[in-house]
């Protein structure tokens, strides 16, 4: 059974048109993460929530925002997508924010920007 | 910050042979080292991890070794099967907490 669910699996948006990617979890984990993964590269952390506390990575562009309305859901908003934002976006969870809590990834949303 | 380097970037092995992937890290304070397997069209899945208080850990055909002095750790897959074909990522935590820095990935192809 899928425990970290990302919708949609594939998303196409136009250059400059805002887009929202969704993630939900059935694990009741405290921490939710968003990673960006470009082709043949490692996942790169954009930001994470510990419960309701938002933590942004220093090099995450301002174009990327996130919302976590409750424990189960987390959203990634890209305000004005550029072609450089085309990538796989991975959501992950962990019970706690320590290395005693392995990451559980969803299967990602592949974003195309036309 | 943590810097994780992974080699090789691609690895082709014959079914039944062993595969070894190596990673080095920079932060001597790191004490947790997971390995993830990513199949085509899926998210990474944790396959094994090791903590700094042990030098080796095994789980069936998969083993991980850790050399804290040299700051490197390796993934060993024995008796490889076609379903082992995937991209493998090593990782190490950046500072305190669970913010992982991933290696660049190794694409493993097991030829029948």
Tab-separated table of C-alpha atoms in Angstrom:
chain	number	residue	atom	x	y	z
A	1	UNK	CA	0.000	0.000	0.000
A	2	UNK	CA	1.346	3.399	-0.968
A	3	UNK	CA	2.229	5.393	2.137
A	4	UNK	CA	3.522	8.572	0.524
A	5	UNK	CA	1.280	9.493	-2.360
A	6	UNK	CA	2.070	12.151	-4.912
A	7	UNK	CA	-0.372	13.577	-7.388
A	8	UNK	CA	-0.311	13.895	-10.227
A	9	UNK	CA	2.422	11.545	-11.507
A	10	UNK	CA	2.925	13.777	-14.528
A	11	UNK	CA	2.243	17.493	-14.710
A	12	UNK	CA	2.601	19.775	-17.713
A	13	UNK	CA	2.504	23.520	-17.249
A	14	UNK	CA	3.287	26.504	-19.378
A	15	UNK	CA	6.206	28.819	-18.888
A	16	UNK	CA	5.264	31.279	-16.136
A	17	UNK	CA	1.976	29.572	-15.220
A	18	UNK	CA	1.711	28.715	-11.511
A	19	UNK	CA	1.514	25.054	-10.653
A	20	UNK	CA	0.897	23.112	-7.455
A	21	UNK	CA	2.115	19.609	-6.703
A	22	UNK	CA	0.529	17.536	-3.947
A	23	UNK	CA	1.758	15.012	-1.435
A	24	UNK	CA	-0.122	13.058	1.177
A	25	UNK	CA	1.026	10.494	3.714
A	26	UNK	CA	-0.667	7.769	5.724
A	27	UNK	CA	2.303	7.264	8.068
A	28	UNK	CA	1.458	10.104	10.460
A	29	UNK	CA	5.080	11.240	10.287
A	30	UNK	CA	6.116	14.567	11.753
A	31	UNK	CA	8.478	15.613	8.995
A	32	UNK	CA	7.742	16.125	5.311
A	33	UNK	CA	10.337	17.016	2.678
A	34	UNK	CA	10.362	18.212	-0.901
A	35	UNK	CA	13.241	17.224	-3.161
A	36	UNK	CA	13.976	18.214	-6.742
A	37	UNK	CA	15.624	15.594	-8.945
A	38	UNK	CA	16.845	16.457	-12.411
A	39	UNK	CA	17.664	13.824	-14.963
A	40	UNK	CA	20.543	11.546	-13.951
A	41	UNK	CA	21.211	13.588	-10.819
A	42	UNK	CA	20.830	13.092	-7.098
A	43	UNK	CA	17.779	14.433	-5.260
A	44	UNK	CA	18.291	17.970	-3.972
A	45	UNK	CA	16.475	19.124	-0.843
A	46	UNK	CA	14.305	22.210	-1.366
A	47	UNK	CA	12.711	22.511	2.084
A	48	UNK	CA	11.097	20.540	4.840
A	49	UNK	CA	8.456	20.880	7.517
A	50	UNK	CA	8.938	19.624	11.030
A	51	UNK	CA	5.307	19.552	12.068
A	52	UNK	CA	4.269	23.127	11.196
A	53	UNK	CA	7.775	24.583	11.295
A	54	UNK	CA	8.980	25.436	7.810
A	55	UNK	CA	12.683	25.093	6.978
A	56	UNK	CA	13.963	26.481	3.720
A	57	UNK	CA	17.275	25.493	2.162
A	58	UNK	CA	19.517	28.498	1.572
A	59	UNK	CA	19.764	27.926	-2.160
A	60	UNK	CA	16.099	27.170	-2.843
A	61	UNK	CA	14.784	29.796	-5.281
A	62	UNK	CA	12.064	32.175	-4.091
A	63	UNK	CA	9.959	30.830	-6.921
A	64	UNK	CA	9.310	27.738	-4.803
A	65	UNK	CA	6.902	27.823	-1.882
A	66	UNK	CA	5.350	25.159	0.279
A	67	UNK	CA	2.281	24.692	2.437
A	68	UNK	CA	1.437	22.078	5.004
A	69	UNK	CA	-2.175	22.555	6.101
A	70	UNK	CA	-2.192	19.438	8.282
A	71	UNK	CA	-0.080	16.416	9.191
A	72	UNK	CA	-1.127	14.412	6.153
A	73	UNK	CA	-0.755	16.888	3.321
A	74	UNK	CA	2.014	19.027	1.918
A	75	UNK	CA	2.009	21.114	-1.256
A	76	UNK	CA	4.734	22.496	-3.463
A	77	UNK	CA	3.834	25.716	-5.262
A	78	UNK	CA	5.935	26.964	-8.147
A	79	UNK	CA	4.875	30.534	-8.758
A	80	UNK	CA	6.374	31.166	-12.171
A	81	UNK	CA	7.877	27.992	-13.614
A	82	UNK	CA	10.784	28.331	-15.957
A	83	UNK	CA	12.156	25.646	-18.230
A	84	UNK	CA	14.946	25.092	-15.711
A	85	UNK	CA	12.330	23.910	-13.217
A	86	UNK	CA	11.450	20.882	-15.313
A	87	UNK	CA	12.353	17.947	-13.090
A	88	UNK	CA	11.043	15.130	-10.951
A	89	UNK	CA	9.740	16.433	-7.631
A	90	UNK	CA	9.926	13.961	-4.784
A	91	UNK	CA	8.066	14.167	-1.505
A	92	UNK	CA	9.423	12.272	1.483
A	93	UNK	CA	8.507	11.805	5.130
A	94	UNK	CA	10.250	10.740	8.302
A	95	UNK	CA	8.856	10.120	11.750
A	96	UNK	CA	11.343	12.513	13.330
A	97	UNK	CA	13.982	14.892	12.046
A	98	UNK	CA	16.885	12.799	13.211
A	99	UNK	CA	18.918	10.088	11.565
A	100	UNK	CA	17.005	7.497	13.576
A	101	UNK	CA	14.097	8.073	11.222
A	102	UNK	CA	14.620	6.829	7.671
A	103	UNK	CA	13.129	8.754	4.769
A	104	UNK	CA	10.116	7.330	2.957
A	105	UNK	CA	9.768	8.681	-0.578
A	106	UNK	CA	6.763	8.934	-2.827
A	107	UNK	CA	7.040	8.041	-6.506
A	108	UNK	CA	7.365	11.643	-7.546
A	109	UNK	CA	5.689	14.074	-9.928
A	110	UNK	CA	7.461	14.664	-13.201
A	111	UNK	CA	7.009	18.303	-14.181
A	112	UNK	CA	7.291	19.461	-17.773
A	113	UNK	CA	7.380	23.171	-18.598
A	114	UNK	CA	6.403	24.061	-22.158
B	1	UNK	CA	28.658	21.166	4.788
B	2	UNK	CA	28.720	17.509	3.840
B	3	UNK	CA	30.162	16.469	0.478
B	4	UNK	CA	29.403	12.947	-0.726
B	5	UNK	CA	31.122	11.451	-3.736
B	6	UNK	CA	30.004	8.191	-5.319
B	7	UNK	CA	31.755	5.877	-7.773
B	8	UNK	CA	31.311	4.483	-10.316
B	9	UNK	CA	28.566	6.421	-12.071
B	10	UNK	CA	27.621	3.365	-14.130
B	11	UNK	CA	28.222	-0.311	-13.477
B	12	UNK	CA	27.424	-3.216	-15.759
B	13	UNK	CA	27.680	-6.743	-14.356
B	14	UNK	CA	26.765	-10.210	-15.492
B	15	UNK	CA	23.928	-11.882	-13.648
B	16	UNK	CA	25.320	-13.775	-10.688
B	17	UNK	CA	28.388	-11.588	-10.302
B	18	UNK	CA	28.942	-9.116	-7.476
B	19	UNK	CA	28.561	-5.342	-7.653
B	20	UNK	CA	30.377	-2.854	-5.445
B	21	UNK	CA	29.633	0.861	-5.159
B	22	UNK	CA	31.827	3.187	-3.107
B	23	UNK	CA	31.151	6.520	-1.451
B	24	UNK	CA	33.297	8.996	0.412
B	25	UNK	CA	32.075	11.739	2.714
B	26	UNK	CA	33.671	14.829	4.180
B	27	UNK	CA	32.040	15.488	7.560
B	28	UNK	CA	33.753	13.365	10.202
B	29	UNK	CA	30.777	13.970	12.518
B	30	UNK	CA	28.428	12.028	10.226
B	31	UNK	CA	27.225	8.852	11.883
B	32	UNK	CA	24.455	7.483	9.687
B	33	UNK	CA	24.833	6.220	6.118
B	34	UNK	CA	21.799	5.000	4.160
B	35	UNK	CA	21.643	3.496	0.697
B	36	UNK	CA	18.666	4.031	-1.593
B	37	UNK	CA	17.585	2.139	-4.703
B	38	UNK	CA	15.617	4.022	-7.345
B	39	UNK	CA	13.869	2.066	-10.065
B	40	UNK	CA	12.683	3.722	-13.236
B	41	UNK	CA	9.673	5.948	-12.615
B	42	UNK	CA	9.737	5.465	-8.859
B	43	UNK	CA	11.013	7.269	-5.810
B	44	UNK	CA	14.143	6.147	-3.960
B	45	UNK	CA	13.616	3.294	-1.523
B	46	UNK	CA	15.838	2.632	1.482
B	47	UNK	CA	17.530	-0.748	1.093
B	48	UNK	CA	20.077	-0.736	3.898
B	49	UNK	CA	21.727	1.679	6.293
B	50	UNK	CA	24.643	1.600	8.702
B	51	UNK	CA	25.559	3.593	11.775
B	52	UNK	CA	29.024	4.540	12.848
B	53	UNK	CA	29.166	2.135	15.760
B	54	UNK	CA	29.476	-0.867	13.400
B	55	UNK	CA	31.790	-1.625	10.529
B	56	UNK	CA	29.564	-3.918	8.486
B	57	UNK	CA	25.910	-4.817	8.104
B	58	UNK	CA	24.298	-7.528	5.981
B	59	UNK	CA	20.803	-8.161	4.746
B	60	UNK	CA	20.572	-11.227	2.516
B	61	UNK	CA	22.461	-10.392	-0.697
B	62	UNK	CA	23.199	-6.812	0.321
B	63	UNK	CA	25.955	-5.638	2.640
B	64	UNK	CA	27.375	-2.280	3.585
B	65	UNK	CA	30.813	-1.619	5.031
B	66	UNK	CA	31.984	1.531	6.759
B	67	UNK	CA	35.484	2.842	7.370
B	68	UNK	CA	35.150	5.906	9.590
B	69	UNK	CA	38.864	6.599	9.650
B	70	UNK	CA	39.028	6.843	5.888
B	71	UNK	CA	35.519	8.327	5.652
B	72	UNK	CA	34.192	5.920	3.101
B	73	UNK	CA	31.442	3.353	2.914
B	74	UNK	CA	30.532	0.787	0.303
B	75	UNK	CA	27.529	-1.181	-0.908
B	76	UNK	CA	28.058	-4.791	-1.924
B	77	UNK	CA	25.467	-6.779	-3.865
B	78	UNK	CA	26.229	-10.466	-4.285
B	79	UNK	CA	24.649	-12.918	-6.752
B	80	UNK	CA	23.164	-10.072	-8.749
B	81	UNK	CA	19.835	-10.563	-10.474
B	82	UNK	CA	18.161	-8.571	-13.273
B	83	UNK	CA	15.799	-6.975	-10.743
B	84	UNK	CA	18.838	-5.387	-9.074
B	85	UNK	CA	19.112	-3.118	-12.133
B	86	UNK	CA	18.407	0.414	-10.880
B	87	UNK	CA	20.106	3.624	-9.776
B	88	UNK	CA	21.658	3.433	-6.312
B	89	UNK	CA	22.335	6.467	-4.142
B	90	UNK	CA	24.432	6.690	-1.025
B	91	UNK	CA	23.808	9.501	1.443
B	92	UNK	CA	25.121	11.087	4.607
B	93	UNK	CA	23.468	13.537	6.972
B	94	UNK	CA	24.368	17.198	6.739
B	95	UNK	CA	24.956	18.591	10.217
B	96	UNK	CA	22.480	17.495	12.851
B	97	UNK	CA	19.178	16.033	11.905
B	98	UNK	CA	17.980	14.152	8.896
B	99	UNK	CA	18.894	16.443	6.032
B	100	UNK	CA	20.693	14.055	3.752
B	101	UNK	CA	23.298	14.870	1.147
B	102	UNK	CA	23.120	12.318	-1.642
B	103	UNK	CA	25.927	10.968	-3.746
B	104	UNK	CA	25.668	11.387	-7.499
B	105	UNK	CA	24.176	7.935	-8.038
B	106	UNK	CA	25.307	4.723	-9.718
B	107	UNK	CA	23.322	3.215	-12.551
B	108	UNK	CA	23.621	-0.556	-12.225
B	109	UNK	CA	22.748	-2.816	-15.121
B	110	UNK	CA	22.620	-6.559	-14.532
B	111	UNK	CA	22.848	-8.441	-17.800
B	112	UNK	CA	21.069	-11.796	-17.989
